[in-house]
Amino acid sequence: MRKVKAPADAPRRDPAPSRVAYRLERMWLTPFYRRLFRVGLPCAAVALAVTWYFSDEGRRSQITDAIAEARRSVEERPEFMVKMLAVEGASEELSGDIRALVPYEFPLSSFDMDLDATREAIEQLDAVAGAHVRIRPGGVLLVEIEERIPVLVWRKRDGTLLLLDDTGHPVAPLISRGLRPDLPLVVGRGSDTPAAVAEARAIYAAATPLAGRLRGLVRRGERRWDLVLDRDQVIQLPETAPAAALERVIALDEAEDMLGRDLAVIDMRIPGRPTLRMAPGAVEEFRRIKSLEIGGSNG
């Protein structure tokens, strides 16, 4: 086959690419544009399609209902249902308060419970020192309680009675002193501090020989105690080592029947120098006897 020669005056074709083709080729070799065309554009197309599909309210409601139904079918399976509440470590009265506080109606799915919020609400009760809430196998919501134990009865300035634990934390109000005669009574501002509660308990322990006559402790100046006995006798205790001072008074009473006399106040605030104050009636009787003795001697 014969080759046809181009005319001598025909223009020669430039083998170099055009400017536009060169720029496009350079762009294609750039990693950013390659990722943009291979990943970005398909993702944008998919996002646009999804946006268009979900722009219809009917489709959105249908899909939302389907997801909710699927979730409900899982959450309401028997193994996830809680059927009852159990309270351990609490007294009958406190257990009733906890049952009234727990805001659930059983049976209920465990997915619909907030155990942390339930625990925090229970720990707001004065009588609860700590609580642990968990779901026990068998569909039981178990509440384990560390209950505060009252050790003192505190009569406040307004006359209301309050049970205190060993840290001075309120446990519960008390309607009548006669409901807890087994607990010591303290009166006065500052009686609810941890240090004051510890002192009061130590004083009551030392006052065991006077248990039949003991009426209560009065806090003075938020720093010391007065021990009040029947017949309105008062033992004024020092700020430091009050239990030891009371033990000395008890020793004197056992030796000389000091508390059996007509004394109104036994002042032990100055260590080593107790001061006795006679009752007003005893003073008058003493003066009358003295006057009779003086009159008889003059006659």
Coordinates of C-alpha atoms in Angstrom, one line a residue:
M1 CA 0.0 0.0 0.0
R2 CA 1.5 3.3 -1.0
K3 CA 1.9 6.1 1.6
V4 CA 0.4 9.4 0.8
K5 CA 2.8 12.2 1.5
A6 CA 1.5 15.4 3.1
P7 CA 1.9 18.5 1.1
A8 CA 5.1 20.3 1.8
D9 CA 3.3 23.4 2.8
A10 CA 0.9 21.7 5.4
P11 CA 1.3 22.8 9.1
R12 CA 2.9 20.3 11.4
R13 CA 0.9 19.1 14.5
D14 CA 2.4 20.1 17.8
P15 CA 2.7 16.9 20.0
A16 CA 2.6 18.9 23.3
P17 CA -0.8 18.9 25.1
S18 CA -2.9 22.0 25.2
R19 CA -2.9 24.3 28.2
V20 CA -6.3 23.1 29.5
A21 CA -5.4 19.5 29.1
Y22 CA -2.1 20.1 30.9
R23 CA -3.8 21.7 33.8
L24 CA -6.4 19.0 34.1
E25 CA -3.7 16.4 34.0
R26 CA -1.8 18.2 36.8
M27 CA -5.0 18.4 38.9
W28 CA -5.6 14.7 38.5
L29 CA -2.1 13.9 39.7
T30 CA -2.8 16.0 42.9
P31 CA -3.8 13.7 45.9
F32 CA -6.5 16.2 47.1
Y33 CA -8.4 16.3 43.8
R34 CA -8.0 12.5 43.3
R35 CA -9.7 11.9 46.7
L36 CA -12.3 14.6 45.9
F37 CA -13.4 12.9 42.7
R38 CA -13.1 9.3 44.0
V39 CA -14.6 9.8 47.5
G40 CA -16.0 13.3 47.9
L41 CA -18.3 13.4 44.9
P42 CA -19.8 9.9 45.6
C43 CA -20.4 10.8 49.2
A44 CA -22.0 14.1 48.3
A45 CA -24.2 12.3 45.8
V46 CA -25.3 9.8 48.5
A47 CA -25.9 12.5 51.1
L48 CA -28.0 14.4 48.5
A49 CA -30.0 11.3 47.8
V50 CA -30.5 10.6 51.6
T51 CA -31.5 14.2 52.2
W52 CA -34.0 14.1 49.4
Y53 CA -35.4 10.8 50.7
F54 CA -35.9 12.0 54.3
S55 CA -37.3 15.4 53.2
D56 CA -40.6 13.7 53.1
E57 CA -42.3 13.7 56.6
G58 CA -44.2 10.5 56.0
R59 CA -41.0 8.6 55.2
R60 CA -39.3 10.1 58.4
S61 CA -42.2 9.0 60.6
Q62 CA -42.3 5.5 59.1
I63 CA -38.6 5.0 59.7
T64 CA -38.7 6.5 63.3
D65 CA -41.7 4.3 64.2
A66 CA -39.8 1.2 62.9
I67 CA -36.7 2.0 64.9
A68 CA -38.8 2.7 68.1
E69 CA -40.7 -0.6 67.6
A70 CA -37.5 -2.6 67.2
R71 CA -36.0 -1.0 70.3
R72 CA -39.2 -1.6 72.3
S73 CA -39.2 -5.3 71.2
V74 CA -35.7 -5.7 72.6
E75 CA -36.1 -3.6 75.8
E76 CA -39.3 -5.4 76.8
R77 CA -37.9 -8.9 76.6
P78 CA -38.5 -10.9 79.8
E79 CA -34.8 -10.9 80.8
F80 CA -34.8 -7.1 80.9
M81 CA -38.0 -6.6 82.8
V82 CA -37.9 -5.6 86.5
K83 CA -40.9 -6.9 88.5
M84 CA -40.4 -5.9 92.1
L85 CA -38.5 -3.8 94.6
A86 CA -36.5 -5.2 97.5
V87 CA -34.9 -3.1 100.3
E88 CA -32.2 -4.6 102.6
G89 CA -30.5 -3.2 105.6
A90 CA -33.2 -0.7 106.6
S91 CA -35.7 -0.6 109.4
E92 CA -39.4 -1.1 108.6
E93 CA -40.2 2.6 108.8
L94 CA -37.2 3.6 106.6
S95 CA -38.0 0.8 104.2
G96 CA -41.5 2.3 103.8
D97 CA -40.1 5.7 103.1
I98 CA -37.8 4.3 100.5
R99 CA -40.6 2.4 98.7
A100 CA -42.6 5.6 98.6
L101 CA -39.7 7.5 97.2
V102 CA -38.8 5.1 94.4
P103 CA -40.7 6.5 91.3
Y104 CA -41.2 3.3 89.4
E105 CA -44.3 1.2 88.7
F106 CA -43.6 -2.5 88.1
P107 CA -43.2 -4.4 85.9
L108 CA -40.8 -2.0 84.1
S109 CA -38.0 -2.4 81.6
S110 CA -34.5 -1.9 83.1
F111 CA -33.7 0.4 80.2
D112 CA -36.3 2.9 81.6
M113 CA -34.6 3.2 85.0
D114 CA -31.9 5.6 86.1
L115 CA -30.2 3.8 88.9
D116 CA -27.8 6.6 89.8
A117 CA -30.6 9.1 90.1
T118 CA -32.5 6.7 92.3
R119 CA -29.5 6.2 94.6
E120 CA -29.0 9.9 94.9
A121 CA -32.6 10.5 95.8
I122 CA -32.5 7.7 98.5
E123 CA -29.3 9.2 100.0
Q124 CA -31.1 12.5 100.5
L125 CA -33.1 10.8 103.3
D126 CA -31.6 11.8 106.7
A127 CA -31.7 8.2 108.0
V128 CA -29.6 6.9 105.1
A129 CA -25.8 7.0 105.4
G130 CA -25.3 5.3 102.1
A131 CA -27.2 3.3 99.4
H132 CA -26.4 0.9 96.6
V133 CA -28.9 0.3 93.9
R134 CA -28.7 -2.6 91.4
I135 CA -30.8 -5.0 89.5
R136 CA -30.6 -8.6 90.7
P137 CA -31.2 -11.6 88.5
G138 CA -34.9 -12.5 88.5
G139 CA -36.2 -9.0 87.9
V140 CA -35.6 -7.5 91.3
L141 CA -34.5 -3.9 91.9
L142 CA -32.4 -4.3 95.0
V143 CA -31.7 -1.3 97.3
E144 CA -29.0 -2.0 99.9
I145 CA -29.0 0.6 102.7
E146 CA -26.5 1.7 105.3
E147 CA -28.8 3.1 108.0
R148 CA -27.8 5.8 110.5
I149 CA -28.1 4.6 114.1
P150 CA -29.4 7.3 116.5
V151 CA -27.3 7.7 119.7
L152 CA -28.6 10.9 121.2
V153 CA -31.8 12.9 121.5
W154 CA -31.2 16.6 120.8
R155 CA -33.7 19.2 122.1
K156 CA -33.3 22.3 119.9
R157 CA -34.0 25.9 121.0
D158 CA -37.5 25.8 119.7
G159 CA -38.3 22.7 121.7
T160 CA -38.4 20.2 118.8
L161 CA -36.6 16.9 119.3
L162 CA -34.2 15.3 116.8
L163 CA -32.4 12.0 116.8
L164 CA -28.6 12.3 116.1
D165 CA -26.1 9.6 115.0
D166 CA -22.6 9.4 116.3
T167 CA -21.4 12.1 113.9
G168 CA -24.1 14.6 114.9
H169 CA -26.0 14.1 111.6
P170 CA -29.8 14.2 111.9
V171 CA -31.5 10.8 111.7
A172 CA -35.2 11.6 112.2
P173 CA -37.5 13.9 114.2
L174 CA -38.9 12.7 117.5
I175 CA -42.4 13.4 118.5
S176 CA -42.0 12.7 122.2
R177 CA -39.0 12.1 124.5
G178 CA -40.9 9.2 126.0
L179 CA -40.6 7.3 122.7
R180 CA -36.8 6.9 123.1
P181 CA -36.1 6.8 126.8
D182 CA -33.1 4.6 126.1
L183 CA -31.1 7.5 124.5
P184 CA -29.4 10.3 126.3
L185 CA -30.8 13.8 126.0
V186 CA -28.7 16.8 125.1
V187 CA -29.8 20.5 125.0
G188 CA -28.1 23.6 123.8
R189 CA -26.6 25.2 120.7
G190 CA -23.6 23.2 119.3
S191 CA -24.8 19.9 120.7
D192 CA -24.9 18.4 117.2
T193 CA -21.2 18.8 116.3
P194 CA -19.2 15.5 116.0
A195 CA -16.9 16.6 118.9
A196 CA -19.8 17.5 121.1
V197 CA -21.6 14.2 120.4
A198 CA -18.4 12.2 121.3
E199 CA -18.0 14.2 124.5
A200 CA -21.7 13.7 125.5
R201 CA -21.5 9.9 124.9
A202 CA -18.3 9.7 127.0
I203 CA -20.0 11.7 129.8
Y204 CA -23.0 9.5 129.8
A205 CA -20.8 6.4 129.9
A206 CA -19.0 7.8 133.0
A207 CA -22.4 8.7 134.6
T208 CA -23.6 5.1 134.6
P209 CA -23.8 5.0 138.5
L210 CA -26.2 8.0 138.3
A211 CA -28.4 6.6 135.6
G212 CA -31.5 6.6 137.7
R213 CA -31.2 10.3 138.5
L214 CA -29.8 11.5 135.2
R215 CA -32.0 14.0 133.2
G216 CA -29.7 15.3 130.5
L217 CA -26.8 17.4 129.4
V218 CA -26.8 21.1 128.7
R219 CA -24.3 22.6 126.3
R220 CA -22.9 25.9 127.6
G221 CA -21.2 28.4 125.3
E222 CA -20.7 25.7 122.7
R223 CA -17.6 24.6 124.6
R224 CA -18.6 22.7 127.8
W225 CA -21.4 20.7 129.5
D226 CA -23.6 20.8 132.6
L227 CA -24.9 17.5 133.8
V228 CA -28.5 17.9 135.2
L229 CA -29.8 15.4 137.8
D230 CA -33.2 15.1 139.4
R231 CA -34.0 17.5 142.4
D232 CA -32.6 20.2 140.0
Q233 CA -29.0 19.4 140.9
V234 CA -26.4 20.5 138.4
I235 CA -22.8 19.3 138.0
Q236 CA -20.8 21.9 136.0
L237 CA -18.1 20.1 134.1
P238 CA -14.9 21.7 132.7
E239 CA -14.1 22.3 129.1
T240 CA -11.3 19.7 129.1
A241 CA -11.6 16.1 130.3
P242 CA -15.3 16.4 131.5
A243 CA -15.7 12.7 131.9
A244 CA -12.8 12.5 134.3
A245 CA -14.2 15.4 136.3
L246 CA -17.5 13.6 136.6
E247 CA -15.8 10.4 137.8
R248 CA -14.2 12.4 140.6
V249 CA -17.7 13.7 141.6
I250 CA -19.1 10.2 141.6
A251 CA -16.1 9.0 143.8
L252 CA -16.8 11.8 146.3
D253 CA -20.5 10.9 146.3
E254 CA -19.7 7.2 147.0
A255 CA -17.4 8.2 149.8
E256 CA -19.4 11.0 151.5
D257 CA -22.9 10.8 149.9
M258 CA -22.3 14.3 148.5
L259 CA -25.2 14.2 146.0
G260 CA -27.6 13.1 148.7
R261 CA -27.2 16.5 150.4
D262 CA -29.1 19.7 149.7
L263 CA -26.7 20.9 147.1
A264 CA -27.8 22.9 144.0
V265 CA -24.6 23.1 142.1
I266 CA -21.3 21.1 142.1
D267 CA -18.9 23.3 140.2
M268 CA -16.0 21.3 138.7
R269 CA -14.8 23.9 136.2
I270 CA -11.6 24.5 138.0
P271 CA -9.6 21.3 138.2
G272 CA -8.7 20.3 141.7
R273 CA -10.9 22.8 143.4
P274 CA -14.6 21.8 143.3
T275 CA -17.1 24.4 144.5
L276 CA -20.4 23.5 146.2
R277 CA -23.5 25.7 146.2
M278 CA -26.3 24.8 148.5
A279 CA -30.0 24.9 147.5
P280 CA -31.9 28.0 148.5
G281 CA -34.1 26.1 150.9
A282 CA -31.1 24.5 152.6
V283 CA -29.5 27.9 153.1
E284 CA -32.6 29.3 154.8
E285 CA -32.8 26.2 157.0
F286 CA -29.1 26.5 157.9
R287 CA -29.6 30.1 158.8
R288 CA -32.6 29.3 160.9
I289 CA -30.8 26.6 162.9
K290 CA -27.8 28.9 163.4
S291 CA -30.1 31.7 164.7
L292 CA -31.7 29.2 167.1
E293 CA -28.3 28.1 168.3
I294 CA -27.2 31.6 168.9
G295 CA -30.4 32.6 170.6
G296 CA -30.2 29.6 172.9
S297 CA -26.6 30.3 173.9
N298 CA -27.5 33.9 174.7
G299 CA -30.4 32.8 177.0

